[in-house]
mmCIF file with all atom_site columns, C-alpha atoms in Angstrom:
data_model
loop_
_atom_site.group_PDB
_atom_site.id
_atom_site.type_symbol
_atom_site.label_atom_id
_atom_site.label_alt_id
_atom_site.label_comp_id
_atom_site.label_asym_id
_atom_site.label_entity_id
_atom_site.label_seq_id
_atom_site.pdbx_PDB_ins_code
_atom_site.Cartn_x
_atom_site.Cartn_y
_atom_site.Cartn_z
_atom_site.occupancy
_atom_site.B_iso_or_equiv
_atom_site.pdbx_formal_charge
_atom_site.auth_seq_id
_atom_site.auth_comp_id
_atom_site.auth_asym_id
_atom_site.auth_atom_id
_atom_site.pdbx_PDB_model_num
ATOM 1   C CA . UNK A 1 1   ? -46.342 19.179 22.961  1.00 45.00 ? 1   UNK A CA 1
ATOM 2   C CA . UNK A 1 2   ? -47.547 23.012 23.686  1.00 50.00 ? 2   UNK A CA 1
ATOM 3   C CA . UNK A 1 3   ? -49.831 24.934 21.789  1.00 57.00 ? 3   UNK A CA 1
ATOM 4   C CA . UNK A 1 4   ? -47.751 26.725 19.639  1.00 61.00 ? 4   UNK A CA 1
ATOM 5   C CA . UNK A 1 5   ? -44.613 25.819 17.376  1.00 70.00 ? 5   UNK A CA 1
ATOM 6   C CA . UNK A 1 6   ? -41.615 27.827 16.620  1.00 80.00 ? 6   UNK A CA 1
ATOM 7   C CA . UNK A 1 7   ? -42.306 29.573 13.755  1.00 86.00 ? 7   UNK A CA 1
ATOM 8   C CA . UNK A 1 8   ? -40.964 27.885 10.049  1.00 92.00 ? 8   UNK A CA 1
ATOM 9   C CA . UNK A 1 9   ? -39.739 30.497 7.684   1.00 90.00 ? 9   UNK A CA 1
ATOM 10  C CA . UNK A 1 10  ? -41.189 30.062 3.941   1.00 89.00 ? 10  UNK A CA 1
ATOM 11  C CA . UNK A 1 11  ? -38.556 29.162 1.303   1.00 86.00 ? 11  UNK A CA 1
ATOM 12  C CA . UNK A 1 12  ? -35.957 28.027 4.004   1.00 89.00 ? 12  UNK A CA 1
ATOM 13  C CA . UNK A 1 13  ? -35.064 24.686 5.662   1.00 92.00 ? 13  UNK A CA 1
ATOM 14  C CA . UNK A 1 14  ? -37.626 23.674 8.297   1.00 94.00 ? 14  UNK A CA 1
ATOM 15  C CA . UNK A 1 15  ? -36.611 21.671 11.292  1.00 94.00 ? 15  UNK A CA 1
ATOM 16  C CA . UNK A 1 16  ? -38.933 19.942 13.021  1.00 94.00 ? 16  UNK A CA 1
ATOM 17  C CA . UNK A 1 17  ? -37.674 18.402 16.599  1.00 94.00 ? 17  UNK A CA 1
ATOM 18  C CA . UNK A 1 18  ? -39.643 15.760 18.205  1.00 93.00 ? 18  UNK A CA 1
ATOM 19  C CA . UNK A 1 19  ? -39.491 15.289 22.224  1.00 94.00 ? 19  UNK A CA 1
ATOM 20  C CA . UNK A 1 20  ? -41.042 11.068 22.841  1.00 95.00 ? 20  UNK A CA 1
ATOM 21  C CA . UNK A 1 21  ? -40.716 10.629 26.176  1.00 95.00 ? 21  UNK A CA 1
ATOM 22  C CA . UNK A 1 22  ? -41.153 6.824  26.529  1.00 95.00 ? 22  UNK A CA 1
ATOM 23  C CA . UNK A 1 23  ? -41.960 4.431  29.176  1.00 95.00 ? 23  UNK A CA 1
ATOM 24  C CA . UNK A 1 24  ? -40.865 1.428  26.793  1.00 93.00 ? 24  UNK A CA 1
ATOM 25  C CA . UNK A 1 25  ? -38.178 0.511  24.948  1.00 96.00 ? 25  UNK A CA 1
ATOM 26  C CA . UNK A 1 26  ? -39.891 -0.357 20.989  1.00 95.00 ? 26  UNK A CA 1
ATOM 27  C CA . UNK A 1 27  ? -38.258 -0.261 17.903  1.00 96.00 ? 27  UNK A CA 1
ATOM 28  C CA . UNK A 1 28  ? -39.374 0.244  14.509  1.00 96.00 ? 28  UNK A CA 1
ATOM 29  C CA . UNK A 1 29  ? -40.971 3.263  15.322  1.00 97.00 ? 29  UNK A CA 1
ATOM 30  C CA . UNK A 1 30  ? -43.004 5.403  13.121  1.00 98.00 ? 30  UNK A CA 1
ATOM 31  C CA . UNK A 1 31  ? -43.306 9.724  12.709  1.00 97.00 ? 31  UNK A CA 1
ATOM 32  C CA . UNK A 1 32  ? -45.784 11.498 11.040  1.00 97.00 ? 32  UNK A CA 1
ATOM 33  C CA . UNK A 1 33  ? -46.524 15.148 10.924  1.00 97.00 ? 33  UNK A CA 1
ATOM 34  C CA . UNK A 1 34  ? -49.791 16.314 9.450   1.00 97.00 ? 34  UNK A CA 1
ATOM 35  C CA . UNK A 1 35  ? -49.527 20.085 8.437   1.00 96.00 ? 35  UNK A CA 1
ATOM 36  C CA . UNK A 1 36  ? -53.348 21.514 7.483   1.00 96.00 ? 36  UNK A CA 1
ATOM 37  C CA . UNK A 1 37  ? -54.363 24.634 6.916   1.00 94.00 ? 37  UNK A CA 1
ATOM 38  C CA . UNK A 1 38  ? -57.113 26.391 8.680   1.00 91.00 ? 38  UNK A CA 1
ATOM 39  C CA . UNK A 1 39  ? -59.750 24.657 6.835   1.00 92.00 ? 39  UNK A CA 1
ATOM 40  C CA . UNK A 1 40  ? -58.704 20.898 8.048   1.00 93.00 ? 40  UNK A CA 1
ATOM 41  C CA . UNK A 1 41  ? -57.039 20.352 4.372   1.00 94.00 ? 41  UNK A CA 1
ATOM 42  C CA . UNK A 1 42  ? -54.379 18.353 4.436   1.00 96.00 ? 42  UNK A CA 1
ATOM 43  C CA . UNK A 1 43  ? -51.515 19.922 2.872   1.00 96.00 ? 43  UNK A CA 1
ATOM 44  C CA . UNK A 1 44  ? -48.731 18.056 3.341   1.00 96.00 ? 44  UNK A CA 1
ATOM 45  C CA . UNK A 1 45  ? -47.125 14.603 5.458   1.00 96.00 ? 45  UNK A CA 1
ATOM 46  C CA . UNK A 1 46  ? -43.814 14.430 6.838   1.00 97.00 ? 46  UNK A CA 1
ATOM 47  C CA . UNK A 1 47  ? -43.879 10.631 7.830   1.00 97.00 ? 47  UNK A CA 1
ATOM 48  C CA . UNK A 1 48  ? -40.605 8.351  8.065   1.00 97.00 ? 48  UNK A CA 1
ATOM 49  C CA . UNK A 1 49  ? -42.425 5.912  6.509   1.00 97.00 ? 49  UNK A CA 1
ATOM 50  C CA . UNK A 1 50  ? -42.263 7.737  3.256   1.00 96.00 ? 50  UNK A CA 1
ATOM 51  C CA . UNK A 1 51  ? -38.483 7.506  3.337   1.00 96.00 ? 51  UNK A CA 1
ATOM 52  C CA . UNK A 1 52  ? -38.545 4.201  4.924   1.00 96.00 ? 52  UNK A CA 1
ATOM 53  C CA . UNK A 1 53  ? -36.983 5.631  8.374   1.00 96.00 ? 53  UNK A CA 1
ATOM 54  C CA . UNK A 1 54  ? -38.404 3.875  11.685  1.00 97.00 ? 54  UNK A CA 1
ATOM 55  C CA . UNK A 1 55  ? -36.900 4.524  14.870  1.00 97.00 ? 55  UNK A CA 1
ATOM 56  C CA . UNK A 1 56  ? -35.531 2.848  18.294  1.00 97.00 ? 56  UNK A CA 1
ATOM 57  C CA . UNK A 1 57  ? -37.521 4.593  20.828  1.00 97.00 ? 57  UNK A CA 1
ATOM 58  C CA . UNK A 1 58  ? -35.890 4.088  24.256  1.00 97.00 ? 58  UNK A CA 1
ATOM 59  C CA . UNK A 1 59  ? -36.881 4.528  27.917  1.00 97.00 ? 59  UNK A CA 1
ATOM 60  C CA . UNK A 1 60  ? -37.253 7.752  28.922  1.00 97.00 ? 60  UNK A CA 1
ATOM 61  C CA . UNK A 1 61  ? -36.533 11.196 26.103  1.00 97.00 ? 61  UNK A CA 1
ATOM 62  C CA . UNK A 1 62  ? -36.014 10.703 22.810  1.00 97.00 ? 62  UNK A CA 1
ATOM 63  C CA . UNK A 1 63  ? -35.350 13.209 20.399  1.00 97.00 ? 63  UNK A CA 1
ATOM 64  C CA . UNK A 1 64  ? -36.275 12.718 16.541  1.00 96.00 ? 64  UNK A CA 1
ATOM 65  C CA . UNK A 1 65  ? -35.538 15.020 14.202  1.00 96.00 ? 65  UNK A CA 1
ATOM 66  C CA . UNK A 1 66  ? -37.230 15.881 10.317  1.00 96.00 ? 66  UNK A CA 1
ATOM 67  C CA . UNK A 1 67  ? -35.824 18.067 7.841   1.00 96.00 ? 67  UNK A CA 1
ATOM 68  C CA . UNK A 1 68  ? -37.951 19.477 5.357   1.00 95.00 ? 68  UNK A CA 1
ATOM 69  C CA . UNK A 1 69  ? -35.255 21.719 2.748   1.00 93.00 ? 69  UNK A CA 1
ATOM 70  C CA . UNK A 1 70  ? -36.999 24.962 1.361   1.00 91.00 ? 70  UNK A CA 1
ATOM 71  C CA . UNK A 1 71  ? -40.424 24.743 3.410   1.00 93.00 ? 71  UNK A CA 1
ATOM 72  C CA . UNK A 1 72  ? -42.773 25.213 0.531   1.00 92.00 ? 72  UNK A CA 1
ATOM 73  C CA . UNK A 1 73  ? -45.954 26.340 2.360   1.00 93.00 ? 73  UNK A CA 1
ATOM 74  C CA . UNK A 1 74  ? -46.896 29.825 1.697   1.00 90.00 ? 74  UNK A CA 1
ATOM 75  C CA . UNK A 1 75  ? -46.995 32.615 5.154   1.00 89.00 ? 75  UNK A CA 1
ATOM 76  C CA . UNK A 1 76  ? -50.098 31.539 7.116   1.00 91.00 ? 76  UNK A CA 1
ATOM 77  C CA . UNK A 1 77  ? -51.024 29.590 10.417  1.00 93.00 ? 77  UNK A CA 1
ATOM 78  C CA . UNK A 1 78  ? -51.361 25.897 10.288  1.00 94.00 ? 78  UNK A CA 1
ATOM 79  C CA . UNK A 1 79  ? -52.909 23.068 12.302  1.00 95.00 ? 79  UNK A CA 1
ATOM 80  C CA . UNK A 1 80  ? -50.322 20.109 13.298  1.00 95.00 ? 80  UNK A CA 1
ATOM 81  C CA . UNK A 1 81  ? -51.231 16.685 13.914  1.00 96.00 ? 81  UNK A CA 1
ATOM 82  C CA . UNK A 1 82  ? -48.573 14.473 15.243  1.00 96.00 ? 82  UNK A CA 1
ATOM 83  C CA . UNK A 1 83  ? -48.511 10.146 14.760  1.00 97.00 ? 83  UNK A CA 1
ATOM 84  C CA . UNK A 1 84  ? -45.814 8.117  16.720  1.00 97.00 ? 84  UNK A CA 1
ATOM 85  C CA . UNK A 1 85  ? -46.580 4.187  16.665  1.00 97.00 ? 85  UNK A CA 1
ATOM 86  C CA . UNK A 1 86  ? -45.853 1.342  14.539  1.00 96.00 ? 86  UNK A CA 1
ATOM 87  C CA . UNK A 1 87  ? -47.187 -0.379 10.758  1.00 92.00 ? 87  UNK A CA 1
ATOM 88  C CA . UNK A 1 88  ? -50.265 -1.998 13.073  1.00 94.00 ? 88  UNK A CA 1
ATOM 89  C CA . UNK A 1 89  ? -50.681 -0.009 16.543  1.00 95.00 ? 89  UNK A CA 1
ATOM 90  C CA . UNK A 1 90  ? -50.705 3.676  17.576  1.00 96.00 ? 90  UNK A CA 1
ATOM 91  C CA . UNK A 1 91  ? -48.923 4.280  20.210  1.00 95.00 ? 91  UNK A CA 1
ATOM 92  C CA . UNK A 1 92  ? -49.898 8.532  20.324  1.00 95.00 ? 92  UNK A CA 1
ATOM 93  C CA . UNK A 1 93  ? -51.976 10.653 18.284  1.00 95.00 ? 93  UNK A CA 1
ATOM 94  C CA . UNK A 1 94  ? -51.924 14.327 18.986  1.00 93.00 ? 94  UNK A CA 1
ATOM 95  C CA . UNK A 1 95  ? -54.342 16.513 17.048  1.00 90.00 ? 95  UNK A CA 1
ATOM 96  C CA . UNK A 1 96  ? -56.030 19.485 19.254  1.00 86.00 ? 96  UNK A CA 1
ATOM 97  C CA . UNK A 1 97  ? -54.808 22.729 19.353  1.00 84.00 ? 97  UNK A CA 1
ATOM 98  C CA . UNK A 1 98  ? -51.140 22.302 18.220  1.00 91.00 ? 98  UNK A CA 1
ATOM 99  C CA . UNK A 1 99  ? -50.392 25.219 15.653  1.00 93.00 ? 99  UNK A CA 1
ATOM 100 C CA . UNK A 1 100 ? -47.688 27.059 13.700  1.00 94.00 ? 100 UNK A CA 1
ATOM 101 C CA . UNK A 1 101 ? -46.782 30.026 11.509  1.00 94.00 ? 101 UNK A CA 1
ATOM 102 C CA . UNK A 1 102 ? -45.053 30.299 8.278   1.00 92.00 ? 102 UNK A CA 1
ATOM 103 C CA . UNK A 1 103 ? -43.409 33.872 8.061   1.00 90.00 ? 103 UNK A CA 1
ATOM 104 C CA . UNK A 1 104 ? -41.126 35.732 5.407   1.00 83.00 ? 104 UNK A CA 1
ATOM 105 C CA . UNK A 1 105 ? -38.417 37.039 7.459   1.00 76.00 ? 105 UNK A CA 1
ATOM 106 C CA . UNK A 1 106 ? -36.135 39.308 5.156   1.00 65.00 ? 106 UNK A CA 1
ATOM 107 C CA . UNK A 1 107 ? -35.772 38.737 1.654   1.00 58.00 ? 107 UNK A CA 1
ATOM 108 C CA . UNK A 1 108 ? -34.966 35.397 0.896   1.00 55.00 ? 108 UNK A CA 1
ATOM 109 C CA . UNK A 1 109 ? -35.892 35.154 -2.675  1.00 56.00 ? 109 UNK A CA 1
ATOM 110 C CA . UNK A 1 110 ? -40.004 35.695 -2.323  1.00 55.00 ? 110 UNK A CA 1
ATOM 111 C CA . UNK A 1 111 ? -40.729 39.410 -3.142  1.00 55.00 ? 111 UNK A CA 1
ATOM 112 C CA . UNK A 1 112 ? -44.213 38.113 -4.791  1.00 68.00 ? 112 UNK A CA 1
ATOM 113 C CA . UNK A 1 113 ? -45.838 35.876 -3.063  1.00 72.00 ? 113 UNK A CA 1
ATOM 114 C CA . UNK A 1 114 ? -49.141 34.686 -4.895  1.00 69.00 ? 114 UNK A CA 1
ATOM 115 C CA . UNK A 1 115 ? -52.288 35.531 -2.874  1.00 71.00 ? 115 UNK A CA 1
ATOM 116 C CA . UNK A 1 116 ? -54.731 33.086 -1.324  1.00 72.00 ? 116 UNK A CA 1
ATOM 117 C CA . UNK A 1 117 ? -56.326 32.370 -5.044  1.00 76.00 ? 117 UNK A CA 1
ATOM 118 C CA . UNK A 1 118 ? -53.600 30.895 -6.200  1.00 79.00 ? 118 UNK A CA 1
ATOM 119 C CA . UNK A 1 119 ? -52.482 28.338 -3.799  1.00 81.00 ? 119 UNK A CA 1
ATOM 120 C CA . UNK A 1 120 ? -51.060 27.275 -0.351  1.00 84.00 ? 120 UNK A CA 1
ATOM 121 C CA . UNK A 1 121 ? -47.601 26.135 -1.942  1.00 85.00 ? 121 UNK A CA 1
ATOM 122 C CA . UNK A 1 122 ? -44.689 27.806 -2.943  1.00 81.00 ? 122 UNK A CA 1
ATOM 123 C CA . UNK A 1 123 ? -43.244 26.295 -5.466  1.00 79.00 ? 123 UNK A CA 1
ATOM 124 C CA . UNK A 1 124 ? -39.423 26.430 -7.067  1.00 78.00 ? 124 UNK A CA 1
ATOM 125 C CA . UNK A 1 125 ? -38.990 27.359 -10.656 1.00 75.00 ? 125 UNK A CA 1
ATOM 126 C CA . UNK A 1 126 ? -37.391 28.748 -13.531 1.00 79.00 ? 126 UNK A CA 1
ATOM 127 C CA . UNK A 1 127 ? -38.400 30.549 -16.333 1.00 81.00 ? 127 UNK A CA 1
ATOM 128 C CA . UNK A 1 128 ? -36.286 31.099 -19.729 1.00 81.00 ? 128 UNK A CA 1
#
């Protein structure tokens, strides 16, 4: 893990790629991604447990993969924490210094972003 991710662009798919290099075949596997802003507030979990996903981890690199459609966290930095391990035993915990931006890059449907006040998410709606 380096100290910076690729940057996610808000209101877009975000892909989140996972390199497990392993020296031990395990299976049922667990992923979690903790994204916090700069406070230390959780914001939101990505975790394969939530969809009831584990994984086969083999010797050597593995590559897991988490889609999160229309990444709803507003432009900012945010603080990653990253959980591989099992129901009853972690196996890694990585929580220092791994960081990532949210940027606008065009126009992809957010010309008004609301300011800090108003929230970290943005959200999809409709108004009639």
């Amino acid at each position: 893990i380096g100290d910076k991710a690729k940057p996610v662009v808000a209101g877009l798919n975000a892909i989140f790629e996972f390199e497990i290099t392993s020296k031990i075949e395990k299976y049922d596997i667990l992923i979690g991604l903790g994204i916090n802003d700069l406070y230390g507030n959780r914001l939101i979990t990505p975790f394969s447990k939530h969809t009831n996903n584990s994984f086969h981890i083999k010797k050597g690199l593995n590559r897991i993969v988490c889609e999160i459609e229309k990444f709803p966290l507003k432009p900012s930095t945010y603080n990653l924490e990253v959980y591989v391990g099992t129901e009853n035993e972690v196996y890694d915990y990585y929580d220092k210094g791994l960081s990532m931006d949210v940027e606008i890059i065009g126009n992809n449907n957010l010309l008004n972003i609301p300011d800090n006040t108003q929230g970290s998410f943005i959200i999809n709606q409709k108004w009639v």
